[in-house]
Short mmCIF file of C-alpha atoms and ligand atoms in Angstrom, two decimals:
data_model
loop_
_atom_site.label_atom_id
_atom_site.label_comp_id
_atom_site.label_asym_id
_atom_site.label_seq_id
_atom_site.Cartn_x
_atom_site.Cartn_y
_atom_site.Cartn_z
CA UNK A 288 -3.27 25.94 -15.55
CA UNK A 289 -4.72 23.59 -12.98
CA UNK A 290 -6.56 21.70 -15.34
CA UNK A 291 -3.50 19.07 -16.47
CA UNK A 292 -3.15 18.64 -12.88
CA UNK A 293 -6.80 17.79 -12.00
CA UNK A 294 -7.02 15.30 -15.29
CA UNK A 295 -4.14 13.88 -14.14
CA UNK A 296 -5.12 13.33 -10.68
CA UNK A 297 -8.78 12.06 -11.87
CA UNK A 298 -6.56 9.25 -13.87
CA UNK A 299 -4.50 8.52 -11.04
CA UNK A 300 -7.17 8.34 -8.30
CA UNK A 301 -9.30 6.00 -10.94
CA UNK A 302 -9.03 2.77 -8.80
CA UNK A 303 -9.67 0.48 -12.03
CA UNK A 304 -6.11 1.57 -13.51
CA UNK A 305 -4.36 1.48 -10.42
CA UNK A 306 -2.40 -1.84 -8.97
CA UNK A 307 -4.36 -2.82 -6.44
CA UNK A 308 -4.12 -3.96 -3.21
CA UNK A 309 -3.50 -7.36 -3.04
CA UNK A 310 -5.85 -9.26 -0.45
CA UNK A 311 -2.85 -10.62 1.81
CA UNK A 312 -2.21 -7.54 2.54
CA UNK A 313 -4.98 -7.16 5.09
CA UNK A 314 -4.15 -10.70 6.58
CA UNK A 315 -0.78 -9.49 7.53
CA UNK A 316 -2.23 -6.12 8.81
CA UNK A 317 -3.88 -7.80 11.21
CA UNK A 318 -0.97 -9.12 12.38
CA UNK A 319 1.25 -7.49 15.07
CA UNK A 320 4.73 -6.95 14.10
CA UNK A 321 7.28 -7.88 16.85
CA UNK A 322 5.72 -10.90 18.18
CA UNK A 323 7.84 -14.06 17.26
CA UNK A 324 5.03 -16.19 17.07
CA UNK A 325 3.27 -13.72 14.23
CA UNK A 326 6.67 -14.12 11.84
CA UNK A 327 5.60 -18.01 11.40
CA UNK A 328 2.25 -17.12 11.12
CA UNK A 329 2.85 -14.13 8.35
CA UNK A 330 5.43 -16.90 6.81
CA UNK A 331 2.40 -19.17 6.35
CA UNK A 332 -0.01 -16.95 4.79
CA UNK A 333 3.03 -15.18 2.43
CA UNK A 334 3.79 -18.74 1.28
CA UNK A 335 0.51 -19.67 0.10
CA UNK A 336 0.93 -16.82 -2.14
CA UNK A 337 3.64 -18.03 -4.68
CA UNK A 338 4.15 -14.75 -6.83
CA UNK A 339 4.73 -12.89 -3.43
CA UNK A 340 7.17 -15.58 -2.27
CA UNK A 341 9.30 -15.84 -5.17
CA UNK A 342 9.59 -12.41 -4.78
CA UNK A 343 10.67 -12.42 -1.63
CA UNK A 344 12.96 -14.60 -2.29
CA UNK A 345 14.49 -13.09 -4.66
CA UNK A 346 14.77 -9.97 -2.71
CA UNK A 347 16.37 -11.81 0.45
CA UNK A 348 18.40 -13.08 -1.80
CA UNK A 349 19.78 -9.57 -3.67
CA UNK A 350 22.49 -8.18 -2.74
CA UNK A 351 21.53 -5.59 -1.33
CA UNK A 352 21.25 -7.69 1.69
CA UNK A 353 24.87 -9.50 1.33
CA UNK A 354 24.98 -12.72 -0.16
CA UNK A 355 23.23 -14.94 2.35
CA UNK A 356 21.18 -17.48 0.73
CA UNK A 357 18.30 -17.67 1.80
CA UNK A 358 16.08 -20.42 0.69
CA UNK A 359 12.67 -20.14 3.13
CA UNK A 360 10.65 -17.59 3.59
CA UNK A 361 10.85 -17.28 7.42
CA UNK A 362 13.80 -17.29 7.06
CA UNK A 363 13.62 -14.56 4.36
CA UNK A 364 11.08 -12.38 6.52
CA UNK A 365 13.65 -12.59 9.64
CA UNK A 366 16.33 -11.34 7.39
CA UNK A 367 14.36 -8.29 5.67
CA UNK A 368 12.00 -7.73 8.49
CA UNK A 369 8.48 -8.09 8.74
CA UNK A 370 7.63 -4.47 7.65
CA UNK A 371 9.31 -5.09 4.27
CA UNK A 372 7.76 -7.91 3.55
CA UNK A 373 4.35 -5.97 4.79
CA UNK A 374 5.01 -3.23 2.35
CA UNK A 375 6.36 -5.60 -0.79
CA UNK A 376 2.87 -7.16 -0.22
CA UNK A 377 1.68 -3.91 -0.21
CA UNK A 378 3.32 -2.54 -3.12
CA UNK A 379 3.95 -5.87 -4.87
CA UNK A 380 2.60 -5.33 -8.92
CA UNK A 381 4.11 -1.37 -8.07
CA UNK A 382 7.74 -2.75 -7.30
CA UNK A 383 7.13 -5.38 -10.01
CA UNK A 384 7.00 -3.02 -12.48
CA UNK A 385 9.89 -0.43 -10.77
CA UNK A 386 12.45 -3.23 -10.58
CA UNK A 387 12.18 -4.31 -14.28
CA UNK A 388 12.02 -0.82 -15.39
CA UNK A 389 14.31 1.38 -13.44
CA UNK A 390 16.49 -0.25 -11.05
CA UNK A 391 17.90 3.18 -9.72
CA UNK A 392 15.15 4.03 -8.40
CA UNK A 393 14.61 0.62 -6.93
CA UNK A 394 18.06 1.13 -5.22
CA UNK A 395 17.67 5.00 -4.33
CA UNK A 396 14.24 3.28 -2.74
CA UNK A 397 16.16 0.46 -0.71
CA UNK A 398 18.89 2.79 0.44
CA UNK A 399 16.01 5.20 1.62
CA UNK A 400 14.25 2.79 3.67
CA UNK A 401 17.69 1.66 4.75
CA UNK A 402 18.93 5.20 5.69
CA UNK A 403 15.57 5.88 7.47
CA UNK A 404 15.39 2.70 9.41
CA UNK A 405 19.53 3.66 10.94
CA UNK A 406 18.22 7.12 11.41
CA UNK A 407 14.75 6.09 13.63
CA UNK A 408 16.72 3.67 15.42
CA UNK A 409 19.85 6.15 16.11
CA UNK A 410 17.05 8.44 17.37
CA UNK A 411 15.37 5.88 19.48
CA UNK A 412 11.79 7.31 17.92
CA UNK A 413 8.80 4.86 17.97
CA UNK A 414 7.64 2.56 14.95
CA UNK A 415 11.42 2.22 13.43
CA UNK A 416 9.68 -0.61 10.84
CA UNK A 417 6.76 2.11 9.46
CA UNK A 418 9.24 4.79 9.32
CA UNK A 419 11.66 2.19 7.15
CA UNK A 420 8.20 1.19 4.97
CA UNK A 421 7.39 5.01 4.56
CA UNK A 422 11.43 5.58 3.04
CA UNK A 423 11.16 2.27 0.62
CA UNK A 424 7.55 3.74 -0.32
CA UNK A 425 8.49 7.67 -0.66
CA UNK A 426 8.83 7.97 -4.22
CA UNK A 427 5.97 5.77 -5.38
CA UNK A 428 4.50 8.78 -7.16
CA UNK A 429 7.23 8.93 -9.77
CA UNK A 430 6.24 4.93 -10.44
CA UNK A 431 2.82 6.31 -11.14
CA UNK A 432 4.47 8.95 -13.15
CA UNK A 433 5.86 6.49 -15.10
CA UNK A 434 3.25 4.76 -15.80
CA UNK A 435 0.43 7.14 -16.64
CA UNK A 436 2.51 9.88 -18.25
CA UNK A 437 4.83 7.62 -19.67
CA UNK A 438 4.39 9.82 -23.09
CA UNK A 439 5.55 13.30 -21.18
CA UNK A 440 8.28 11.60 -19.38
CA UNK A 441 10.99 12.24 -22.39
CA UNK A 442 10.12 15.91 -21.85
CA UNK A 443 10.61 15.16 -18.10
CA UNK A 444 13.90 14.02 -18.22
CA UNK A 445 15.13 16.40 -21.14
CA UNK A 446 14.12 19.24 -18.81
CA UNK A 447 16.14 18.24 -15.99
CA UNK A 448 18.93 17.58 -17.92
CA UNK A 449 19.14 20.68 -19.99
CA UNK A 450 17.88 23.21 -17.48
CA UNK A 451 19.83 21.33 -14.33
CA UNK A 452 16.37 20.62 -12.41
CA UNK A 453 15.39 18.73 -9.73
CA UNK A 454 13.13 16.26 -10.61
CA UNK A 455 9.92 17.77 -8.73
CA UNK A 456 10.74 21.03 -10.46
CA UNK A 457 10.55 19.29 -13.82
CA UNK A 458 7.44 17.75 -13.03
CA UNK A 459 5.82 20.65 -12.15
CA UNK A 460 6.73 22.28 -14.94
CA UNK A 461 5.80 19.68 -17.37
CA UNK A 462 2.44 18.14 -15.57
CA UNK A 463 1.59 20.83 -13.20
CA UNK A 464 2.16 18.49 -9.77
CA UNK A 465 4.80 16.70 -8.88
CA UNK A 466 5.76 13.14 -7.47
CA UNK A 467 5.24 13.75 -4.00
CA UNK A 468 1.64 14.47 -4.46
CA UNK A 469 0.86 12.11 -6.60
CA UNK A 470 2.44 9.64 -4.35
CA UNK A 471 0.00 11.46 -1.66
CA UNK A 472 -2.93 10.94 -4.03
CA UNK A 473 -2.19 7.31 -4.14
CA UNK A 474 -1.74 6.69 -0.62
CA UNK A 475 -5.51 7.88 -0.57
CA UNK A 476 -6.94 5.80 -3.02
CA UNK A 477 -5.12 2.88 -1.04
CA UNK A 478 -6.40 4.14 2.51
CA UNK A 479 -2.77 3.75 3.84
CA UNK A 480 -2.53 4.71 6.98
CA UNK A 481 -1.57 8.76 7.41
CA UNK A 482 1.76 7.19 8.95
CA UNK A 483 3.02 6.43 5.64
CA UNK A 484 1.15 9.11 3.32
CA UNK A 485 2.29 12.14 4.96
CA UNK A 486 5.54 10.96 4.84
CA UNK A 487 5.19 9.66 1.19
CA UNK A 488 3.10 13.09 0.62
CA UNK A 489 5.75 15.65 2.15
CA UNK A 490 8.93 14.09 2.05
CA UNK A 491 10.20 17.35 -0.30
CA UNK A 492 8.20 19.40 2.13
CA UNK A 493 8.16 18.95 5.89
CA UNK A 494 5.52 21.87 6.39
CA UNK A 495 3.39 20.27 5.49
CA UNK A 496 2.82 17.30 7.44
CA UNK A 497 0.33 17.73 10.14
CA UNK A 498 0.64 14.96 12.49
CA UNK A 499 3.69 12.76 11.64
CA UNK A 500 6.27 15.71 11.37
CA UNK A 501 9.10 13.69 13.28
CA UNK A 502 8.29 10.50 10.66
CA UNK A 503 8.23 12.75 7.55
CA UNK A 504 11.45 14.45 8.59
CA UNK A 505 13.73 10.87 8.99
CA UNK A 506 12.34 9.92 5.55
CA UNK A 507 12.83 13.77 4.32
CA UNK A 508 16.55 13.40 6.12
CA UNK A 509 17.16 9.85 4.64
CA UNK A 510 16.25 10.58 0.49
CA UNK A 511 18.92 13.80 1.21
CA UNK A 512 21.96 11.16 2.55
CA UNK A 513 20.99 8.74 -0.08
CA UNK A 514 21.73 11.07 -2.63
CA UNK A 515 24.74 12.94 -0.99
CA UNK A 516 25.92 8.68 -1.12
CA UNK A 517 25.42 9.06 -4.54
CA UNK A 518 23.58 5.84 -4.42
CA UNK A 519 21.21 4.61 -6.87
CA UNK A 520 19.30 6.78 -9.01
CA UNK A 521 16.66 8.99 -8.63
CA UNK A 522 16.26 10.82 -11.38
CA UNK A 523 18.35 14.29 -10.65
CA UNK A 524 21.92 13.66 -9.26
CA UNK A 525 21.52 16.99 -7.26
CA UNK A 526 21.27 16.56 -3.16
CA UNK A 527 18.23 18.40 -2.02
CA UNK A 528 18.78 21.23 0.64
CA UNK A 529 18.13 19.82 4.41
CA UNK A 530 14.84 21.69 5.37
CA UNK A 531 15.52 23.66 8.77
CA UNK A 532 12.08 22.33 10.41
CA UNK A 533 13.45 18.85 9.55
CA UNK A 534 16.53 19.63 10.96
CA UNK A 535 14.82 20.94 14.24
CA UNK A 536 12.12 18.24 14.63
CA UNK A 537 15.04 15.53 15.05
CA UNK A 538 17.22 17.77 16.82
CA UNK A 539 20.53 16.95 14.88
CA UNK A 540 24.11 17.85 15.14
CA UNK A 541 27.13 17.17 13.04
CA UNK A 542 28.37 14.49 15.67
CA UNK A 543 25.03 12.46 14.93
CA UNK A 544 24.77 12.95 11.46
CA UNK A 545 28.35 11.52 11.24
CA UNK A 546 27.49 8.32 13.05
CA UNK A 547 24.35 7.98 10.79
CA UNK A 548 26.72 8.18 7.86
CA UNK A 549 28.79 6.30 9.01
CA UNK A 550 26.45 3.04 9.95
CA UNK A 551 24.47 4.01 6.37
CA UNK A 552 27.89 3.76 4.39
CA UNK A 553 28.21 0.46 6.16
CA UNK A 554 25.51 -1.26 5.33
CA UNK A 555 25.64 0.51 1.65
CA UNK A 556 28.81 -1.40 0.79
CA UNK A 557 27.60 -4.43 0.22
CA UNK A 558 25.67 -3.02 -2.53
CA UNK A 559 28.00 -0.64 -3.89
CA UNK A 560 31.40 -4.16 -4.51
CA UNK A 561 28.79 -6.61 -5.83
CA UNK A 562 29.56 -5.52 -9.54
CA UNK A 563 33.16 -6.78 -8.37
CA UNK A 564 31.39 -9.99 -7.39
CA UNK A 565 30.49 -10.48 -10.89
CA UNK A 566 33.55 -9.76 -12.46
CA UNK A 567 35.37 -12.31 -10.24
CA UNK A 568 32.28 -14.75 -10.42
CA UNK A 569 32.80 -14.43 -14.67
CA UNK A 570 36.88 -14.95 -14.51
CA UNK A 571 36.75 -17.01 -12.28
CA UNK B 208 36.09 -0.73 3.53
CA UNK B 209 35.77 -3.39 0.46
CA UNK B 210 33.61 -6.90 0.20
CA UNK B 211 36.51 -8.58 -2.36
CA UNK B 212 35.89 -12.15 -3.24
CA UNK B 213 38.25 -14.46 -1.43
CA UNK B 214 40.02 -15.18 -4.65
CA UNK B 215 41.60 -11.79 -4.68
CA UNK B 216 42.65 -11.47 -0.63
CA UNK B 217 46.19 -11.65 0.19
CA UNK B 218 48.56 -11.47 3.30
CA UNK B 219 48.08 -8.64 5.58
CA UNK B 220 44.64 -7.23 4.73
CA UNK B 221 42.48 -6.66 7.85
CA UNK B 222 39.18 -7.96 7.95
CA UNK B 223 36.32 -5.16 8.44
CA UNK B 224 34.02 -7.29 9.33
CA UNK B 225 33.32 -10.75 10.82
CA UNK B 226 33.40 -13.78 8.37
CA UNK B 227 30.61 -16.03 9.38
CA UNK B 228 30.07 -19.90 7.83
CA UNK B 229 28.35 -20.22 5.07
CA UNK B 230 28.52 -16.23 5.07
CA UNK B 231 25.05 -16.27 7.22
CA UNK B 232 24.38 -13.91 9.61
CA UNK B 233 23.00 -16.18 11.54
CA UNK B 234 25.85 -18.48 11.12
CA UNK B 235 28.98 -19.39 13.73
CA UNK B 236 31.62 -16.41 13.27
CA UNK B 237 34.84 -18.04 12.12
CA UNK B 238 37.34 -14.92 12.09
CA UNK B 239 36.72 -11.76 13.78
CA UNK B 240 36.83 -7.97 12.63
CA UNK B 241 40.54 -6.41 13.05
CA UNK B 242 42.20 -10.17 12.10
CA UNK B 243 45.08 -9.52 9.44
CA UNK B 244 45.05 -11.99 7.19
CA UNK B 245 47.74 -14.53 6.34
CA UNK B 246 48.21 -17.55 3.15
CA UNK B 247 47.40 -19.92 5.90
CA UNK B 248 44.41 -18.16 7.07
CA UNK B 249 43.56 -17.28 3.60
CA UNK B 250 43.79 -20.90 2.27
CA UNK B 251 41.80 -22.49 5.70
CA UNK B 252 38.85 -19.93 4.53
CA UNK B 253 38.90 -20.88 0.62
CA UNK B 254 38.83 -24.60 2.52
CA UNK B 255 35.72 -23.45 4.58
CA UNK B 256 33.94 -22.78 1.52
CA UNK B 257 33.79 -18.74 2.69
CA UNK B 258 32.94 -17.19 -0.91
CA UNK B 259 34.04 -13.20 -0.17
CA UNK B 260 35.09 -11.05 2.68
CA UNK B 261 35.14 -7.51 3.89
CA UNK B 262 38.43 -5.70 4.00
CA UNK B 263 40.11 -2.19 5.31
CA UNK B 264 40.43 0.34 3.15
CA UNK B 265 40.10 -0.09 -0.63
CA UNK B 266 42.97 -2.22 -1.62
CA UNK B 267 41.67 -4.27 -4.65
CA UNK B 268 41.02 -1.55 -7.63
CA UNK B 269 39.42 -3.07 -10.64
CA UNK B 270 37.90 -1.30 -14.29
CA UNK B 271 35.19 1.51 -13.18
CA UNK B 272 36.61 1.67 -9.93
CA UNK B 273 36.64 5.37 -8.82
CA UNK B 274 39.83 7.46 -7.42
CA UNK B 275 39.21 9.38 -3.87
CA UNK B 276 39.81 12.64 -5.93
CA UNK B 277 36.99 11.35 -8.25
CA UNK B 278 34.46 10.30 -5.71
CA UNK B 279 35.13 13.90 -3.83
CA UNK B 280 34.80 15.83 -7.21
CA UNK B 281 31.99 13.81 -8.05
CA UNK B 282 30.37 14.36 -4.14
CA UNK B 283 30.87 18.29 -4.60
CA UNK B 284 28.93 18.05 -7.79
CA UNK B 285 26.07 16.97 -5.89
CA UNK B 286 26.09 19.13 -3.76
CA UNK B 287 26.83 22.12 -5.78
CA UNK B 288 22.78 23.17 -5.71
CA UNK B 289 22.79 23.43 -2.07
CA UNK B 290 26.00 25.18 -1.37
CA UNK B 291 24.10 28.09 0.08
CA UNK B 292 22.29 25.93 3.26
CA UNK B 293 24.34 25.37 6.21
CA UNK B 294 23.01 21.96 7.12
CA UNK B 295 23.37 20.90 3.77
CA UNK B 296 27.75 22.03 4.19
CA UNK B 297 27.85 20.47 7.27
CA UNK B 298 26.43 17.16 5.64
CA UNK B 299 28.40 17.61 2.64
CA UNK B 300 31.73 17.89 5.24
CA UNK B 301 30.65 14.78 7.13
CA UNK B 302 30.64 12.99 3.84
CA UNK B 303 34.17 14.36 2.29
CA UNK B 304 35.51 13.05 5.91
CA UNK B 305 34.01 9.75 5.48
CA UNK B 306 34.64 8.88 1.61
CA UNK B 307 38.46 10.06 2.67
CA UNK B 308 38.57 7.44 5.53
CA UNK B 309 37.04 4.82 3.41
CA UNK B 310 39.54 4.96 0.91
CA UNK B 311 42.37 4.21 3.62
CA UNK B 312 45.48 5.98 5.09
CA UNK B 313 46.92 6.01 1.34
CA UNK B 314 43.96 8.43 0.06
CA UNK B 315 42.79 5.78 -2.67
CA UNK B 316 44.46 4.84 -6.36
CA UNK B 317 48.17 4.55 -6.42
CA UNK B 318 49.24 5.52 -9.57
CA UNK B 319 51.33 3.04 -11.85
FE1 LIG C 245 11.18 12.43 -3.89
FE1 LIG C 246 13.69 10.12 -3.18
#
């Protein structure tokens, strides 16, 4: 029974099929994140990399951050914020790959590292940008999915849709693990920091963090309003229940879970009207 | 609230937002949140080369465009897993409150 799961994770830990890590990655690492002078100095080393600054680019340009045009890439980098730029560095061939193939979950990714950035900040917690990089990173295991089970992934998707799964149920059922541990396998074989792979690891199942409980729960907290929004797609239309220790570690209420809402439908708007941009742009 | 393209604002909407030139963030804010919007207004913005604007409720409905009774239905049916967990009923009443504000005083479509 455990054997599909080991093969699977033998595949997915073998670091010569997996994107790797691209080297500016460790230049901007070194780098601290809220000092002004650091955003010109992560703007220089991201531009002599010309794949990662058209792509940054083009993402400061999407709407999914209005329509400001933005044409530099400090520019871009103050608009997005250093961590995202960090972690599209980070993730760069991965998101390559996820916005060609399946911009839902692109967008269910954006509007979880959007959600989780309101909630840290609403909260007043500690390291709002790694908590934001940890949501837009979450559900990197069902990229990997994707990509090395792409032949069981019919059977993945006919299972949730005739027997009303989740998707983690499904891929359980189907591959014996599911995306959150495979996205916890990954952030091994990448040495991210525990920060961001507990988070990525757990996010279906706060127990299970040992030392970033609060972090895990605001990304755990933000892929449940995300999908309550209704926004994007990420694979099951079906919000997952809030987990009590969640609940408990950020010691919510109704009141603050309505302002979060509130300030997440906000910003979600300008997403949600740009396919009325278009059909304006096209009559026009 | 609605981001319309300027094209399709008329008298009397109130602006949600700011409108900033050259609709940067980091530009000068030309009309503040709450203004109501008149022809005049309207035509000094199209001259300002302002491309779209945020409005108050949902007052421009276009093909695809979903209903309040729609988006509630369709919010319940996301929900209808998790029915049984407290936190997830108190999140699910948050959000009925908030799609139903959205949508305006007028509770969404009009029907012709
Ligand atoms: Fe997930
Ligand atoms: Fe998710």
């Amino acid at each position: 029974m455990d054997e599909r799961r080991s093969d699977l994770k033998k595949i997915i830990m073998d670091t010569k099929t997996l994107p790797t890590l691209p080297g500016v990655i460790n230049k901007l690492n070194s780098l601290s994140n809220d000092d002004k002078s650091s955003v010109q100095e992560m703007a220089r080393i991201v531009s002599a990399d010309q794949v990662l600054s058209a792509r940054i680019l083009r993402l400061a340009n999407s709407p999914s951050y209005g329509f400001y045009r933005v044409s530099t890439i400090s520019n871009a980098m103050i608009l997005l914020g250093v961590n995202v730029v960090k972690s599209l560095a980070l993730s760069s061939s991965i998101f390559e790959i996820m916005e060609k193939n399946s911009v839902g979950l692109w967008e269910h990714s954006l509007g979880t590292a959007t959600a989780a950035g309101i909630i840290a900040r609403k909260l007043a917690l500690p390291e709002v940008e790694e908590i934001t990089t940890a949501g837009l990173l979450h559900d990197i295991g069902k990229v990997i999915i994707g990509l090395k089970c792409a032949e069981q992934m019919p059977l993945i998707r006919n299972k949730i849709k005739l027997d009303d799964l989740y998707i983690s149920d499904a891929e359980r059922a189907v591959l014996d693990t599911d995306h959150a541990e495979v996205g916890g396998w990954l952030s091994k074989s990448w040495f991210l920091p525990d920060k961001l792979s507990e988070p990525i690891a757990c996010h279906h199942n706060v127990a299970c963090s040992e030392d970033h409980r609060v972090k895990t729960s605001v990304v755990h907290l933000a892929d449940v309003l995300i999908k309550a929004s209704g926004f994007g797609d990420s694979g099951d239309s079906y919000v997952p229940p809030i987990q009590q220790l969640a609940w408990d570690q950020l010691k919510l209420d109704e009141a603050l879970l309505q302002e979060i809402v509130v300030e997440l439908e906000d910003k979600l708007v300008e997403v949600k009207n740009f396919s009325l941009e278009l059909a304006s742009a096209a009559v026009a | 609230m609605q981001k319309i393209p300027l094209n399709l604002a008329t008298a009397e909407m109130v602006l949600a937002r700011d409108i900033f030139k050259n609709d940067s963030p980091t530009g000068m804010p030309i009309c503040g949140k709450g203004t109501e919007l008149s022809d005049s207004l309207i035509s000094r913005l199209q001259q300002m080369g302002v491309q779209s604007l945020y409005v108050e409720g949902h007052p421009v409905w276009q093909e695809g465009d979903r209903g309040l009774t729609e988006q509630l239905a369709d919010l319940e049916k996301r929900f209808s897993k998790t029915m049984d967990n407290r936190y997830n009923t108190t999140l699910l009443e948050v959000y009925r409150t908030h799609f139903t504000a959205a949508m305006g005083d007028d509770g969404g479509r009009t029907e012709e």
